[in-house]
């Protein structure tokens, strides 16, 4: 199975990466995490992206905040899909990160997730890897079926919870 590369612009982004680790563990997807900066270690970031496919990676996730150029730098040096995970910052709560990632030039595609949406970034990677892996496809389909069942169970129980709430409210008056 191909691996996922998680590249953080700063080690302080690790808290935003933890949901990705959880998802990859559930699906048995191997990954490696690195701290490489588009601005502080640009040569190393480019070298990593250039060698990622040969290193057994199938997708790269670029986790960055503020001037979040990491995804674009990595995408400029690889043919692998790059997923950008913008993280919240003290400046504009992540909007600055999103606005740094979105305006990629033609020819350098980068998929962009929501701010701090590590779970969705990981699930997107699982979907991409599942396109060439029948076992991973089965695991993902089971995950979707479980979400479906859980949501329908929540829907079924909502009516009785509303009735209970109304009864308790009437008693307290």
PDB file of C-alpha atoms in Angstrom:
ATOM      1  CA  UNK A   1       0.000   0.000   0.000  1.00  0.00           C
ATOM      2  CA  UNK A   2       1.240   3.496  -0.784  1.00  0.00           C
ATOM      3  CA  UNK A   3       2.048   5.766   2.155  1.00  0.00           C
ATOM      4  CA  UNK A   4       0.823   9.259   2.974  1.00  0.00           C
ATOM      5  CA  UNK A   5       3.348  11.991   3.641  1.00  0.00           C
ATOM      6  CA  UNK A   6       2.247  14.529   6.230  1.00  0.00           C
ATOM      7  CA  UNK A   7       4.444  17.605   5.948  1.00  0.00           C
ATOM      8  CA  UNK A   8       3.990  20.255   8.630  1.00  0.00           C
ATOM      9  CA  UNK A   9       5.409  23.729   8.264  1.00  0.00           C
ATOM     10  CA  UNK A  10       5.953  23.817  12.012  1.00  0.00           C
ATOM     11  CA  UNK A  11       5.921  21.214  14.791  1.00  0.00           C
ATOM     12  CA  UNK A  12       3.291  23.366  16.521  1.00  0.00           C
ATOM     13  CA  UNK A  13       0.863  22.149  13.818  1.00  0.00           C
ATOM     14  CA  UNK A  14       0.956  18.620  15.256  1.00  0.00           C
ATOM     15  CA  UNK A  15      -2.252  19.112  17.268  1.00  0.00           C
ATOM     16  CA  UNK A  16      -4.075  19.694  13.955  1.00  0.00           C
ATOM     17  CA  UNK A  17      -2.503  16.512  12.567  1.00  0.00           C
ATOM     18  CA  UNK A  18      -3.652  14.192  15.368  1.00  0.00           C
ATOM     19  CA  UNK A  19      -7.097  13.586  13.787  1.00  0.00           C
ATOM     20  CA  UNK A  20      -5.290  12.474  10.624  1.00  0.00           C
ATOM     21  CA  UNK A  21      -3.226   9.977  12.600  1.00  0.00           C
ATOM     22  CA  UNK A  22      -6.435   8.585  14.110  1.00  0.00           C
ATOM     23  CA  UNK A  23      -8.039   8.117  10.678  1.00  0.00           C
ATOM     24  CA  UNK A  24      -4.953   6.507   9.169  1.00  0.00           C
ATOM     25  CA  UNK A  25      -4.745   4.125  12.124  1.00  0.00           C
ATOM     26  CA  UNK A  26      -8.415   3.111  11.680  1.00  0.00           C
ATOM     27  CA  UNK A  27      -7.851   2.332   8.004  1.00  0.00           C
ATOM     28  CA  UNK A  28      -4.363   0.871   8.384  1.00  0.00           C
ATOM     29  CA  UNK A  29      -2.865   3.467   6.066  1.00  0.00           C
ATOM     30  CA  UNK A  30       0.872   3.904   6.568  1.00  0.00           C
ATOM     31  CA  UNK A  31       2.164   7.447   6.858  1.00  0.00           C
ATOM     32  CA  UNK A  32       5.254   9.425   7.714  1.00  0.00           C
ATOM     33  CA  UNK A  33       5.272  12.912   9.199  1.00  0.00           C
ATOM     34  CA  UNK A  34       7.928  15.573   8.684  1.00  0.00           C
ATOM     35  CA  UNK A  35       8.508  19.191   9.636  1.00  0.00           C
ATOM     36  CA  UNK A  36       9.624  21.056   6.516  1.00  0.00           C
ATOM     37  CA  UNK A  37       8.959  24.713   5.887  1.00  0.00           C
ATOM     38  CA  UNK A  38       8.357  26.459   2.585  1.00  0.00           C
ATOM     39  CA  UNK A  39      10.218  29.451   3.986  1.00  0.00           C
ATOM     40  CA  UNK A  40      12.744  28.120   6.520  1.00  0.00           C
ATOM     41  CA  UNK A  41      13.783  24.884   4.759  1.00  0.00           C
ATOM     42  CA  UNK A  42      12.786  25.386   1.102  1.00  0.00           C
ATOM     43  CA  UNK A  43      15.567  23.226  -0.341  1.00  0.00           C
ATOM     44  CA  UNK A  44      14.729  20.287   1.916  1.00  0.00           C
ATOM     45  CA  UNK A  45      11.011  20.657   1.220  1.00  0.00           C
ATOM     46  CA  UNK A  46      11.648  20.595  -2.527  1.00  0.00           C
ATOM     47  CA  UNK A  47      13.991  17.594  -2.234  1.00  0.00           C
ATOM     48  CA  UNK A  48      11.420  15.699  -0.191  1.00  0.00           C
ATOM     49  CA  UNK A  49       8.667  16.357  -2.743  1.00  0.00           C
ATOM     50  CA  UNK A  50      10.939  15.380  -5.641  1.00  0.00           C
ATOM     51  CA  UNK A  51      11.739  12.006  -4.069  1.00  0.00           C
ATOM     52  CA  UNK A  52       8.347  11.259  -2.474  1.00  0.00           C
ATOM     53  CA  UNK A  53       7.022   9.003  -5.243  1.00  0.00           C
ATOM     54  CA  UNK A  54      10.199   6.919  -5.216  1.00  0.00           C
ATOM     55  CA  UNK A  55       9.887   6.736  -1.426  1.00  0.00           C
ATOM     56  CA  UNK A  56       6.571   4.901  -1.714  1.00  0.00           C
ATOM     57  CA  UNK A  57       4.232   7.813  -1.096  1.00  0.00           C
ATOM     58  CA  UNK A  58       0.946   8.160  -2.970  1.00  0.00           C
ATOM     59  CA  UNK A  59      -0.165  11.553  -1.662  1.00  0.00           C
ATOM     60  CA  UNK A  60       1.284  14.447   0.306  1.00  0.00           C
ATOM     61  CA  UNK A  61      -0.610  16.495   2.889  1.00  0.00           C
ATOM     62  CA  UNK A  62       0.818  19.968   3.487  1.00  0.00           C
ATOM     63  CA  UNK A  63      -0.166  21.339   6.895  1.00  0.00           C
ATOM     64  CA  UNK A  64       0.517  25.040   7.296  1.00  0.00           C
ATOM     65  CA  UNK A  65      -0.752  28.304   8.695  1.00  0.00           C
ATOM     66  CA  UNK A  66      -0.208  32.020   8.144  1.00  0.00           C
ATOM     67  CA  UNK A  67       1.682  32.399   4.851  1.00  0.00           C
ATOM     68  CA  UNK A  68       0.749  28.816   3.981  1.00  0.00           C
ATOM     69  CA  UNK A  69       2.826  28.314   0.856  1.00  0.00           C
ATOM     70  CA  UNK A  70       3.937  24.790   1.728  1.00  0.00           C
ATOM     71  CA  UNK A  71       1.352  23.021  -0.428  1.00  0.00           C
ATOM     72  CA  UNK A  72       2.318  25.008  -3.496  1.00  0.00           C
ATOM     73  CA  UNK A  73       6.019  24.491  -2.955  1.00  0.00           C
ATOM     74  CA  UNK A  74       5.561  20.745  -2.587  1.00  0.00           C
ATOM     75  CA  UNK A  75       3.193  20.542  -5.569  1.00  0.00           C
ATOM     76  CA  UNK A  76       5.702  22.403  -7.731  1.00  0.00           C
ATOM     77  CA  UNK A  77       8.235  19.622  -7.102  1.00  0.00           C
ATOM     78  CA  UNK A  78       6.147  16.453  -7.504  1.00  0.00           C
ATOM     79  CA  UNK A  79       3.517  14.840  -9.673  1.00  0.00           C
ATOM     80  CA  UNK A  80       1.821  13.311  -6.620  1.00  0.00           C
ATOM     81  CA  UNK A  81      -1.482  14.771  -5.456  1.00  0.00           C
ATOM     82  CA  UNK A  82      -1.013  17.408  -2.764  1.00  0.00           C
ATOM     83  CA  UNK A  83      -3.696  18.142  -0.197  1.00  0.00           C
ATOM     84  CA  UNK A  84      -3.387  21.358   1.788  1.00  0.00           C
ATOM     85  CA  UNK A  85      -4.644  21.517   5.359  1.00  0.00           C
ATOM     86  CA  UNK A  86      -4.798  25.158   6.444  1.00  0.00           C
ATOM     87  CA  UNK A  87      -4.549  25.631  10.193  1.00  0.00           C
ATOM     88  CA  UNK A  88      -5.920  28.335  12.419  1.00  0.00           C
ATOM     89  CA  UNK A  89      -3.584  31.098  13.478  1.00  0.00           C
ATOM     90  CA  UNK A  90      -3.575  33.978  15.909  1.00  0.00           C
ATOM     91  CA  UNK A  91      -3.734  36.418  12.994  1.00  0.00           C
ATOM     92  CA  UNK A  92      -7.015  35.716  11.178  1.00  0.00           C
ATOM     93  CA  UNK A  93      -8.008  32.383  12.741  1.00  0.00           C
ATOM     94  CA  UNK A  94      -7.023  30.445   9.621  1.00  0.00           C
ATOM     95  CA  UNK A  95      -8.514  32.682   6.946  1.00  0.00           C
ATOM     96  CA  UNK A  96      -4.988  33.913   6.234  1.00  0.00           C
ATOM     97  CA  UNK A  97      -3.923  30.295   5.672  1.00  0.00           C
ATOM     98  CA  UNK A  98      -6.788  29.586   3.285  1.00  0.00           C
ATOM     99  CA  UNK A  99      -6.147  32.772   1.331  1.00  0.00           C
ATOM    100  CA  UNK A 100      -2.485  31.810   0.962  1.00  0.00           C
ATOM    101  CA  UNK A 101      -3.385  28.385  -0.443  1.00  0.00           C
ATOM    102  CA  UNK A 102      -6.353  29.040  -2.735  1.00  0.00           C
ATOM    103  CA  UNK A 103      -4.775  31.211  -5.451  1.00  0.00           C
ATOM    104  CA  UNK A 104      -2.500  28.523  -6.906  1.00  0.00           C
ATOM    105  CA  UNK A 105      -1.284  29.244 -10.433  1.00  0.00           C
ATOM    106  CA  UNK A 106      -2.533  27.157 -13.344  1.00  0.00           C
ATOM    107  CA  UNK A 107      -0.637  23.901 -13.618  1.00  0.00           C
ATOM    108  CA  UNK A 108       0.119  23.561  -9.895  1.00  0.00           C
ATOM    109  CA  UNK A 109      -3.045  21.965  -8.468  1.00  0.00           C
ATOM    110  CA  UNK A 110      -3.462  21.693  -4.701  1.00  0.00           C
ATOM    111  CA  UNK A 111      -6.625  20.353  -3.070  1.00  0.00           C
ATOM    112  CA  UNK A 112      -7.648  22.510  -0.100  1.00  0.00           C
ATOM    113  CA  UNK A 113      -9.472  21.255   2.978  1.00  0.00           C
ATOM    114  CA  UNK A 114     -11.288  23.346   5.569  1.00  0.00           C
ATOM    115  CA  UNK A 115      -9.381  25.045   8.365  1.00  0.00           C
ATOM    116  CA  UNK A 116      -8.217  22.460  10.928  1.00  0.00           C
ATOM    117  CA  UNK A 117     -10.126  19.734   9.032  1.00  0.00           C
ATOM    118  CA  UNK A 118      -7.546  17.017   9.596  1.00  0.00           C
ATOM    119  CA  UNK A 119     -10.129  14.242   9.646  1.00  0.00           C
ATOM    120  CA  UNK A 120     -11.443  15.237   6.213  1.00  0.00           C
ATOM    121  CA  UNK A 121      -7.914  15.640   4.853  1.00  0.00           C
ATOM    122  CA  UNK A 122      -7.122  12.088   5.951  1.00  0.00           C
ATOM    123  CA  UNK A 123     -10.399  10.701   4.583  1.00  0.00           C
ATOM    124  CA  UNK A 124      -9.699  12.416   1.253  1.00  0.00           C
ATOM    125  CA  UNK A 125      -6.299  10.692   1.184  1.00  0.00           C
ATOM    126  CA  UNK A 126      -7.937   7.358   2.001  1.00  0.00           C
ATOM    127  CA  UNK A 127     -10.348   7.842  -0.890  1.00  0.00           C
ATOM    128  CA  UNK A 128      -7.511   8.625  -3.292  1.00  0.00           C
ATOM    129  CA  UNK A 129      -5.481   5.613  -2.199  1.00  0.00           C
ATOM    130  CA  UNK A 130      -8.569   3.384  -2.282  1.00  0.00           C
ATOM    131  CA  UNK A 131      -8.928   4.043  -6.018  1.00  0.00           C
ATOM    132  CA  UNK A 132      -6.116   1.535  -6.565  1.00  0.00           C
ATOM    133  CA  UNK A 133      -6.616  -0.713  -3.530  1.00  0.00           C
ATOM    134  CA  UNK A 134      -9.663  -3.017  -3.274  1.00  0.00           C
ATOM    135  CA  UNK A 135      -9.086  -3.815   0.422  1.00  0.00           C
ATOM    136  CA  UNK A 136      -8.939  -0.126   1.319  1.00  0.00           C
ATOM    137  CA  UNK A 137     -12.066   0.482  -0.784  1.00  0.00           C
ATOM    138  CA  UNK A 138     -13.895  -2.162   1.259  1.00  0.00           C
ATOM    139  CA  UNK A 139     -12.775  -0.531   4.523  1.00  0.00           C
ATOM    140  CA  UNK A 140     -13.903   2.891   3.319  1.00  0.00           C
ATOM    141  CA  UNK A 141     -17.281   1.553   2.180  1.00  0.00           C
ATOM    142  CA  UNK A 142     -17.764  -0.047   5.628  1.00  0.00           C
ATOM    143  CA  UNK A 143     -16.885   3.306   7.231  1.00  0.00           C
ATOM    144  CA  UNK A 144     -19.500   5.081   5.095  1.00  0.00           C
ATOM    145  CA  UNK A 145     -22.104   2.404   5.888  1.00  0.00           C
ATOM    146  CA  UNK A 146     -21.406   2.830   9.612  1.00  0.00           C
ATOM    147  CA  UNK A 147     -21.843   6.628   9.335  1.00  0.00           C
ATOM    148  CA  UNK A 148     -25.130   6.025   7.520  1.00  0.00           C
ATOM    149  CA  UNK A 149     -26.380   3.643  10.217  1.00  0.00           C
ATOM    150  CA  UNK A 150     -25.299   5.976  13.038  1.00  0.00           C
ATOM    151  CA  UNK A 151     -27.054   8.949  11.451  1.00  0.00           C
ATOM    152  CA  UNK A 152     -30.289   7.010  10.918  1.00  0.00           C
ATOM    153  CA  UNK A 153     -30.178   5.848  14.552  1.00  0.00           C
ATOM    154  CA  UNK A 154     -29.768   9.458  15.691  1.00  0.00           C
ATOM    155  CA  UNK A 155     -32.707  10.443  13.502  1.00  0.00           C
ATOM    156  CA  UNK A 156     -34.864   7.661  14.950  1.00  0.00           C
ATOM    157  CA  UNK A 157     -34.099   8.622  18.548  1.00  0.00           C
ATOM    158  CA  UNK A 158     -34.585  12.378  18.084  1.00  0.00           C
ATOM    159  CA  UNK A 159     -38.393  12.309  18.294  1.00  0.00           C
ATOM    160  CA  UNK A 160     -38.426  10.558  21.652  1.00  0.00           C
ATOM    161  CA  UNK A 161     -35.750  12.901  23.010  1.00  0.00           C
ATOM    162  CA  UNK A 162     -37.876  15.900  22.002  1.00  0.00           C
ATOM    163  CA  UNK A 163     -40.919  14.345  23.708  1.00  0.00           C
ATOM    164  CA  UNK A 164     -38.886  13.737  26.888  1.00  0.00           C
ATOM    165  CA  UNK A 165     -37.581  17.298  26.826  1.00  0.00           C
ATOM    166  CA  UNK A 166     -41.096  18.723  26.470  1.00  0.00           C
ATOM    167  CA  UNK A 167     -42.413  16.597  29.360  1.00  0.00           C
ATOM    168  CA  UNK A 168     -39.545  17.679  31.616  1.00  0.00           C
ATOM    169  CA  UNK A 169     -40.087  21.316  30.672  1.00  0.00           C
ATOM    170  CA  UNK A 170     -43.801  21.107  31.511  1.00  0.00           C
ATOM    171  CA  UNK A 171     -43.043  19.529  34.904  1.00  0.00           C
ATOM    172  CA  UNK A 172     -40.613  22.270  35.800  1.00  0.00           C
ATOM    173  CA  UNK A 173     -43.184  25.039  35.223  1.00  0.00           C
TER     174      UNK A 173
END
